[in-house]
XYZ file of C-alpha atoms in Angstrom:
508
model
C -141.876 34.940 -5.131
C -141.394 38.872 -5.476
C -140.703 38.850 -9.248
C -142.501 41.551 -10.995
C -143.651 41.062 -14.223
C -141.987 43.467 -16.232
C -143.469 46.083 -18.657
C -141.076 47.961 -20.717
C -137.333 46.723 -18.742
C -137.607 43.031 -20.282
C -136.483 42.423 -23.839
C -135.738 39.530 -25.676
C -132.336 39.360 -28.011
C -133.396 41.097 -31.345
C -133.119 43.988 -33.435
C -137.008 44.408 -33.336
C -138.143 45.538 -30.215
C -141.697 46.016 -30.474
C -142.461 43.060 -32.423
C -140.595 41.197 -29.549
C -142.536 42.869 -26.900
C -145.911 42.398 -28.564
C -144.602 38.674 -28.283
C -143.660 39.114 -24.700
C -146.749 39.955 -23.949
C -149.349 37.599 -26.160
C -147.328 34.576 -24.943
C -149.248 32.596 -23.186
C -147.276 30.324 -22.247
C -145.611 32.521 -20.022
C -148.129 33.318 -17.532
C -147.891 30.651 -15.801
C -146.883 30.445 -12.038
C -144.087 31.384 -10.693
C -143.633 34.193 -12.962
C -141.375 34.076 -15.546
C -140.041 37.048 -16.034
C -137.395 39.577 -14.308
C -137.907 43.582 -13.543
C -134.528 44.614 -13.876
C -135.119 47.366 -12.045
C -136.469 46.088 -8.797
C -136.547 41.992 -8.729
C -132.841 41.931 -8.495
C -132.042 44.230 -5.691
C -131.437 41.230 -2.746
C -130.079 37.680 -2.443
C -133.670 36.792 -1.687
C -134.978 38.205 -4.663
C -131.886 36.717 -6.842
C -132.614 33.091 -5.373
C -136.666 33.832 -6.465
C -135.180 34.862 -9.966
C -133.285 31.970 -10.641
C -136.409 29.606 -10.128
C -138.307 31.845 -12.004
C -135.925 31.677 -14.660
C -136.154 27.343 -14.574
C -139.846 27.739 -14.996
C -139.622 29.645 -18.746
C -138.326 26.091 -19.448
C -142.064 25.181 -18.984
C -143.179 26.844 -22.491
C -144.534 25.597 -25.095
C -142.093 26.246 -27.343
C -139.196 24.747 -25.402
C -140.065 22.028 -22.943
C -143.631 21.672 -22.307
C -144.160 20.401 -25.955
C -142.143 21.531 -28.772
C -138.783 20.860 -28.262
C -140.202 16.967 -26.889
C -142.610 16.164 -29.939
C -140.561 17.957 -33.075
C -137.850 16.071 -32.764
C -139.887 12.974 -33.593
C -142.108 14.869 -35.738
C -140.213 16.262 -38.384
C -137.773 12.866 -38.461
C -138.417 9.285 -39.632
C -139.917 7.661 -36.412
C -143.413 9.305 -36.677
C -146.960 10.243 -37.972
C -149.485 12.267 -37.253
C -152.813 11.026 -36.834
C -154.706 14.264 -37.816
C -157.668 13.883 -35.125
C -157.216 17.344 -34.349
C -155.040 18.449 -36.966
C -152.129 19.579 -34.956
C -148.840 18.403 -35.763
C -149.591 17.442 -39.200
C -147.533 20.233 -40.898
C -144.406 19.225 -39.001
C -145.274 15.262 -39.210
C -144.995 16.128 -43.230
C -142.223 18.622 -43.068
C -143.687 21.441 -45.136
C -141.739 24.449 -45.417
C -142.190 26.507 -41.771
C -143.478 24.006 -39.659
C -140.477 23.889 -37.282
C -139.124 24.816 -34.677
C -140.147 28.459 -33.559
C -138.137 29.057 -30.154
C -136.351 32.000 -30.842
C -137.843 34.586 -29.082
C -138.695 32.235 -26.067
C -135.556 30.727 -25.546
C -133.795 34.677 -26.154
C -136.013 35.825 -23.571
C -134.871 32.720 -21.047
C -130.937 33.689 -22.228
C -131.866 37.362 -21.040
C -133.261 36.716 -18.015
C -130.114 34.035 -17.069
C -128.385 36.973 -17.912
C -129.681 39.646 -15.849
C -128.977 37.100 -12.680
C -125.797 36.685 -13.934
C -124.919 41.060 -14.117
C -126.092 40.837 -10.414
C -124.247 38.763 -9.049
C -121.262 40.518 -8.109
C -123.633 43.497 -7.044
C -124.525 40.753 -3.954
C -122.381 41.451 -1.473
C -124.917 40.109 1.062
C -124.555 36.607 -0.488
C -122.669 34.105 0.394
C -119.846 32.224 -1.654
C -121.886 29.227 -2.108
C -125.309 31.011 -2.977
C -122.827 33.085 -5.749
C -121.579 30.190 -7.459
C -124.482 28.327 -7.185
C -126.385 31.268 -8.691
C -123.385 31.830 -11.731
C -123.306 27.422 -11.778
C -127.045 27.308 -12.441
C -127.725 30.116 -14.916
C -125.114 28.986 -17.137
C -126.638 25.659 -16.940
C -129.669 27.381 -18.575
C -128.016 29.202 -20.688
C -126.313 26.714 -22.368
C -128.805 24.545 -22.555
C -131.400 26.564 -24.202
C -128.198 27.770 -26.476
C -127.370 24.320 -27.492
C -131.314 23.877 -28.254
C -131.398 27.176 -30.726
C -127.996 26.019 -32.526
C -129.970 22.406 -32.691
C -132.600 24.615 -34.450
C -131.667 26.891 -36.265
C -127.929 26.223 -38.001
C -125.795 23.165 -38.735
C -123.660 20.870 -36.062
C -120.083 20.995 -36.212
C -120.349 17.460 -37.342
C -122.150 17.874 -40.498
C -121.996 21.588 -42.403
C -123.846 21.999 -45.649
C -121.244 24.599 -47.147
C -123.858 26.268 -49.494
C -126.208 26.630 -47.116
C -123.828 27.567 -43.780
C -125.027 31.357 -43.076
C -123.687 30.735 -39.202
C -125.074 30.046 -35.871
C -126.964 32.068 -33.817
C -126.352 35.007 -31.947
C -124.346 34.955 -29.280
C -124.814 37.968 -25.925
C -123.244 37.003 -22.387
C -125.079 40.666 -20.749
C -127.931 41.237 -20.359
C -130.662 43.706 -22.500
C -132.300 45.741 -19.587
C -133.687 49.136 -21.015
C -135.472 50.159 -24.643
C -131.986 51.950 -25.235
C -130.184 49.175 -25.256
C -132.316 47.241 -27.274
C -132.991 49.129 -29.661
C -129.463 49.837 -30.645
C -128.617 46.131 -30.667
C -127.733 44.728 -34.170
C -126.718 41.587 -33.802
C -124.943 39.186 -36.378
C -124.852 35.381 -36.204
C -122.172 33.782 -34.707
C -119.620 31.353 -36.198
C -121.045 27.673 -35.306
C -117.981 27.059 -33.823
C -117.930 30.112 -31.733
C -121.645 29.433 -30.683
C -119.917 25.843 -29.431
C -116.922 27.668 -27.972
C -119.547 29.901 -26.157
C -121.623 26.841 -24.988
C -119.012 24.782 -23.518
C -117.264 27.610 -21.766
C -120.816 27.421 -19.996
C -120.941 24.441 -19.209
C -116.964 24.262 -18.233
C -117.527 26.674 -15.578
C -121.093 25.892 -14.289
C -119.564 22.133 -13.446
C -116.701 24.360 -11.883
C -119.257 26.498 -9.404
C -122.072 24.067 -8.847
C -121.588 21.039 -6.230
C -121.799 17.618 -7.186
C -124.959 16.646 -6.327
C -126.717 20.120 -5.222
C -128.435 19.708 -1.532
C -128.972 22.853 -0.913
C -132.095 23.079 -3.475
C -133.368 19.861 -1.888
C -134.794 19.188 -5.501
C -132.647 17.228 -8.042
C -132.512 16.540 -10.754
C -134.818 19.461 -11.301
C -131.821 21.729 -10.601
C -129.127 22.068 -11.895
C -126.371 19.957 -10.638
C -122.656 19.355 -11.174
C -123.796 16.202 -13.100
C -126.607 17.575 -14.929
C -123.609 20.783 -16.795
C -121.242 17.472 -17.407
C -124.338 15.408 -18.793
C -125.541 18.379 -20.856
C -121.554 18.633 -21.805
C -121.514 15.490 -22.775
C -124.450 15.862 -25.595
C -123.093 19.211 -26.247
C -119.419 17.453 -27.276
C -121.235 14.817 -29.267
C -122.722 17.303 -31.662
C -119.627 19.387 -31.759
C -117.325 16.329 -32.783
C -115.045 16.084 -29.124
C -115.214 12.462 -28.924
C -112.658 12.100 -26.389
C -114.434 15.018 -24.320
C -118.118 13.794 -24.363
C -116.936 10.052 -23.444
C -115.049 11.779 -20.288
C -118.046 13.748 -19.516
C -120.224 11.117 -20.047
C -118.781 9.111 -17.536
C -118.561 11.818 -14.695
C -122.473 12.184 -15.533
C -122.956 8.478 -14.646
C -120.804 8.486 -11.830
C -122.176 12.282 -10.516
C -124.596 11.077 -7.829
C -128.145 12.400 -9.593
C -129.745 9.677 -10.853
C -129.328 5.858 -11.795
C -129.671 3.178 -15.223
C -132.644 1.865 -14.639
C -133.267 -2.407 -15.580
C -135.958 -4.849 -17.253
C -137.573 -4.334 -13.559
C -138.522 -1.071 -13.116
C -138.026 0.275 -16.092
C -141.693 1.379 -17.020
C -142.263 1.838 -13.568
C -139.711 4.614 -13.621
C -141.943 6.590 -16.380
C -144.870 5.902 -14.408
C -143.503 7.710 -11.280
C -143.613 11.607 -10.786
C -139.477 11.981 -11.287
C -137.989 9.736 -13.667
C -135.508 7.644 -11.490
C -132.661 8.156 -14.734
C -133.178 11.899 -14.799
C -130.355 13.802 -14.502
C -131.932 17.002 -15.457
C -135.439 17.677 -15.809
C -138.478 19.892 -15.922
C -140.876 20.160 -13.673
C -144.462 20.563 -13.993
C -145.456 20.509 -10.169
C -148.967 22.381 -10.280
C -152.491 22.255 -12.050
C -152.217 25.709 -13.443
C -148.866 24.894 -15.167
C -150.260 21.971 -17.333
C -150.609 23.238 -20.998
C -153.971 21.221 -21.051
C -155.791 18.755 -23.658
C -155.207 20.067 -26.628
C -151.469 20.987 -26.201
C -149.661 19.045 -23.092
C -147.789 16.115 -23.935
C -150.210 13.503 -22.635
C -152.612 14.565 -24.749
C -150.568 15.135 -28.226
C -149.334 11.578 -27.831
C -152.315 9.233 -26.493
C -156.136 9.567 -26.872
C -156.552 7.044 -23.460
C -157.864 8.550 -20.426
C -156.837 5.614 -18.300
C -153.978 3.544 -18.577
C -154.025 -0.039 -19.886
C -158.278 1.371 -21.007
C -158.207 1.457 -24.964
C -161.804 2.072 -24.385
C -161.144 5.378 -22.753
C -161.214 8.623 -23.554
C -158.529 11.384 -23.102
C -156.208 13.259 -25.126
C -155.379 13.904 -28.801
C -153.136 11.438 -29.626
C -151.801 13.933 -32.649
C -148.193 12.114 -32.967
C -148.004 8.280 -33.020
C -144.870 6.052 -33.710
C -144.662 4.352 -37.293
C -143.362 0.963 -38.019
C -139.422 1.813 -38.332
C -140.245 2.779 -34.430
C -142.058 -0.010 -33.234
C -139.785 -2.808 -34.698
C -137.026 -0.847 -33.127
C -138.346 -1.823 -29.746
C -139.655 -4.807 -30.711
C -143.283 -5.097 -31.242
C -144.897 -5.935 -34.340
C -148.549 -7.380 -34.609
C -150.265 -4.175 -36.404
C -151.584 -3.351 -39.471
C -149.970 -1.509 -42.412
C -151.855 0.716 -41.814
C -150.685 1.606 -38.064
C -154.281 1.946 -37.611
C -157.451 -0.097 -37.076
C -161.362 1.679 -36.669
C -163.144 0.985 -33.305
C -165.636 -0.813 -34.567
C -162.751 -3.606 -34.955
C -161.351 -5.723 -32.172
C -157.661 -4.538 -31.558
C -155.436 -6.846 -32.734
C -152.964 -8.527 -30.277
C -149.772 -6.961 -30.644
C -146.369 -9.380 -30.093
C -144.227 -8.000 -28.309
C -139.933 -9.078 -27.767
C -138.704 -9.371 -24.530
C -137.792 -5.779 -24.573
C -138.972 -3.696 -22.129
C -139.692 -0.830 -23.909
C -142.164 -2.017 -25.981
C -144.799 -2.139 -23.024
C -144.622 2.042 -23.380
C -146.380 1.272 -26.193
C -150.392 0.070 -26.529
C -153.387 0.927 -28.710
C -154.989 3.812 -28.007
C -158.515 5.221 -26.960
C -161.739 5.715 -28.754
C -162.058 9.428 -28.734
C -161.962 9.631 -32.637
C -161.696 6.757 -35.237
C -159.220 5.048 -36.339
C -157.414 4.268 -33.308
C -153.221 4.022 -33.173
C -150.787 2.653 -31.082
C -149.924 4.920 -28.781
C -146.235 6.054 -26.506
C -147.337 6.310 -22.976
C -144.019 7.474 -21.806
C -145.633 11.395 -20.495
C -149.199 10.015 -18.868
C -149.893 12.667 -15.681
C -147.324 11.489 -13.687
C -147.611 15.014 -11.181
C -150.803 13.475 -10.463
C -153.277 15.569 -12.497
C -153.617 14.588 -16.299
C -151.543 16.792 -18.661
C -149.141 17.431 -16.460
C -145.829 15.350 -16.684
C -142.390 16.211 -15.188
C -139.990 15.803 -18.427
C -136.370 14.382 -18.340
C -134.170 16.168 -20.466
C -131.008 14.657 -19.499
C -131.361 11.331 -18.156
C -128.488 7.847 -17.937
C -129.376 5.992 -20.507
C -128.298 9.121 -22.994
C -125.346 9.290 -20.965
C -124.232 5.456 -21.805
C -124.981 5.883 -25.738
C -123.417 9.018 -25.945
C -120.638 7.207 -23.999
C -121.203 4.166 -26.632
C -120.982 6.718 -29.271
C -117.320 8.188 -28.301
C -115.996 4.883 -27.541
C -116.509 3.970 -31.252
C -115.426 7.036 -32.879
C -112.466 6.574 -31.089
C -111.723 3.071 -32.365
C -112.572 1.307 -29.030
C -115.141 -1.135 -30.049
C -114.975 -3.181 -27.145
C -116.173 -0.574 -24.966
C -118.805 0.925 -27.633
C -119.729 -2.883 -27.125
C -119.550 -3.274 -23.141
C -122.244 0.271 -22.524
C -124.054 -1.341 -25.500
C -124.466 -4.568 -23.922
C -125.289 -3.049 -20.718
C -128.142 -0.936 -22.032
C -128.881 -4.020 -23.755
C -129.348 -5.907 -20.223
C -131.049 -3.432 -18.670
C -133.812 -3.523 -21.057
C -133.828 -7.189 -21.459
C -132.590 -7.950 -24.143
C -129.311 -10.617 -25.291
C -125.970 -9.530 -25.575
C -124.582 -8.559 -29.594
C -121.161 -9.057 -30.703
C -120.330 -6.940 -34.010
C -117.746 -5.609 -35.529
C -117.322 -2.543 -38.454
C -119.726 -0.377 -39.140
C -122.608 -2.339 -37.081
C -121.300 -1.400 -34.278
C -122.793 2.557 -34.951
C -125.737 1.453 -36.507
C -126.685 -1.055 -33.220
C -125.783 2.555 -31.150
C -128.204 4.153 -33.426
C -130.530 1.941 -33.411
C -130.934 1.819 -29.777
C -130.944 5.318 -29.759
C -134.205 5.181 -31.613
C -135.003 2.740 -29.329
C -134.614 4.481 -26.306
C -134.905 7.863 -26.669
C -138.145 7.700 -28.843
C -140.475 11.081 -27.963
C -137.669 12.863 -25.976
C -137.343 15.084 -28.554
C -133.496 13.264 -30.155
C -134.088 11.319 -33.533
C -134.407 14.562 -35.958
C -131.105 15.988 -34.725
C -129.330 12.440 -34.734
C -130.230 12.648 -38.371
C -129.225 16.168 -38.794
C -125.865 16.014 -37.240
C -124.722 12.475 -39.093
C -125.831 14.569 -42.061
C -128.234 11.794 -43.257
C -131.432 11.888 -45.207
C -134.945 11.574 -43.462
C -136.684 9.167 -44.972
C -139.954 9.849 -43.964
C -143.077 7.323 -43.265
C -144.498 5.583 -46.423
C -147.609 7.452 -45.860
C -146.176 10.865 -46.131
C -143.979 9.551 -49.582
C -140.761 11.695 -49.135
C -137.362 11.820 -48.254
C -136.047 15.415 -46.822
C -132.298 14.963 -48.039
C -129.957 16.670 -45.477
C -129.065 18.853 -48.423
C -132.980 20.160 -48.155
C -133.462 23.630 -46.321
C -135.623 22.278 -44.202
C -133.320 21.118 -41.959
C -133.259 24.072 -40.571
C -136.022 26.392 -39.088
C -136.851 29.754 -39.743
C -135.480 32.805 -38.300
C -138.518 34.903 -37.248
C -138.632 37.891 -40.170
C -138.630 40.085 -36.864
C -135.048 40.046 -36.372
C -134.254 41.028 -40.090
C -136.330 43.848 -39.857
C -134.113 46.921 -39.420
C -131.029 44.830 -38.935
C -128.670 44.461 -42.055
C -126.420 42.532 -39.608
C -128.354 39.596 -39.618
C -128.814 36.515 -42.558
C -131.796 34.208 -42.926
C -131.369 30.615 -43.185
C -130.950 29.861 -46.736
C -134.630 28.804 -48.610
C -136.699 30.949 -46.435
């Protein structure tokens, strides 16, 4: 793979070139194979180099602040369904919603966006490439750009469905062409686009991506680890749900469910799906394929959520288990019999947990003895790629699409169809059907999102897009109101230095 690591030609979208070049050089998360930086002067000179660059862009998603850990973990740490154990001290500030303990994906996300733009700018020059190649490159880069932009919006801006007008300072910085030299970067003084401008940009990217990509991308021979038409439709469904365009969300979710990538699991294979290297429900997931890509025993997803070294062996020692489910989360998956404190001393026999027929509670068990006390831990991530602390990360999967479609149906007044989708999911998780009316239907949808999507980075964003307060665990003892400025992340100070057009979020 001929992607040279850039020195002065690689830039984030920023008003402070010096600070971001320092970030680029110091971020250890960008130094894993395959190489994750594009040399703008040499790398994009042939179809082969563009193809290699595209693969390198996917690799940037493995960064700790993106899907290596933070965007998967913070969605629960900042929410109401998890607590920090304090075993290593990591995630304790986020679990307490301390000021400044929030998403920090800005710089790395804009680095990925700039890499996408470098490839998109190069495609018209690739006259030796086939139209199929050019379409695939464009579709893939627009998909990744849309994914990262929406994650920026989820972290730093309000959602169209719930905007606190007094604190609304807009969306994020939009850029559709690359910053490829220091003069261009130094002259860039961006302002934040409006929330709706950002959503229109993302939706346009996904619409074009869907048109360019094949229904099942056989050329890459690696779905769901690369963008496909189904993946673009799945992300579009999520974006339109946040956007409040429920008809579009419903239609895109249906397209994703029938797009030929992955399938819904059932009560008989759901747990096994989480033990497989590639989750059979995944429409798009970030692949970790070699041991060198692991974030290690301190920061990987497995060590963050579990302290065991071996599944089903609470006497074993492995990771730290820094973030664990609380009673709200455990009850949502039909698990009881645990102490009110959620923990138990190593010297005491482990209580037998009571489980309902909900198969999802089999993904939770008592943790190991690395430190005292023990907690019940989520085992969705447990070395599925053959090495401890090396897990592929599902980003878009079928169950989420079913839940998006159910919510869209409900908000469009089609309660019968909403219940059909919810009962389909319930049956696939071992639960009986429900018959509900009115607001109870929406609450069931949200409860199923809590049960199904736990520790996949959704809960905080669900509460935020609904304008709901975050009622923290009793051990924390406070509520983060929707009007609290901590609902939004802090834009890095370096983005404001020398740029009078950039506005910081309220409260920072």
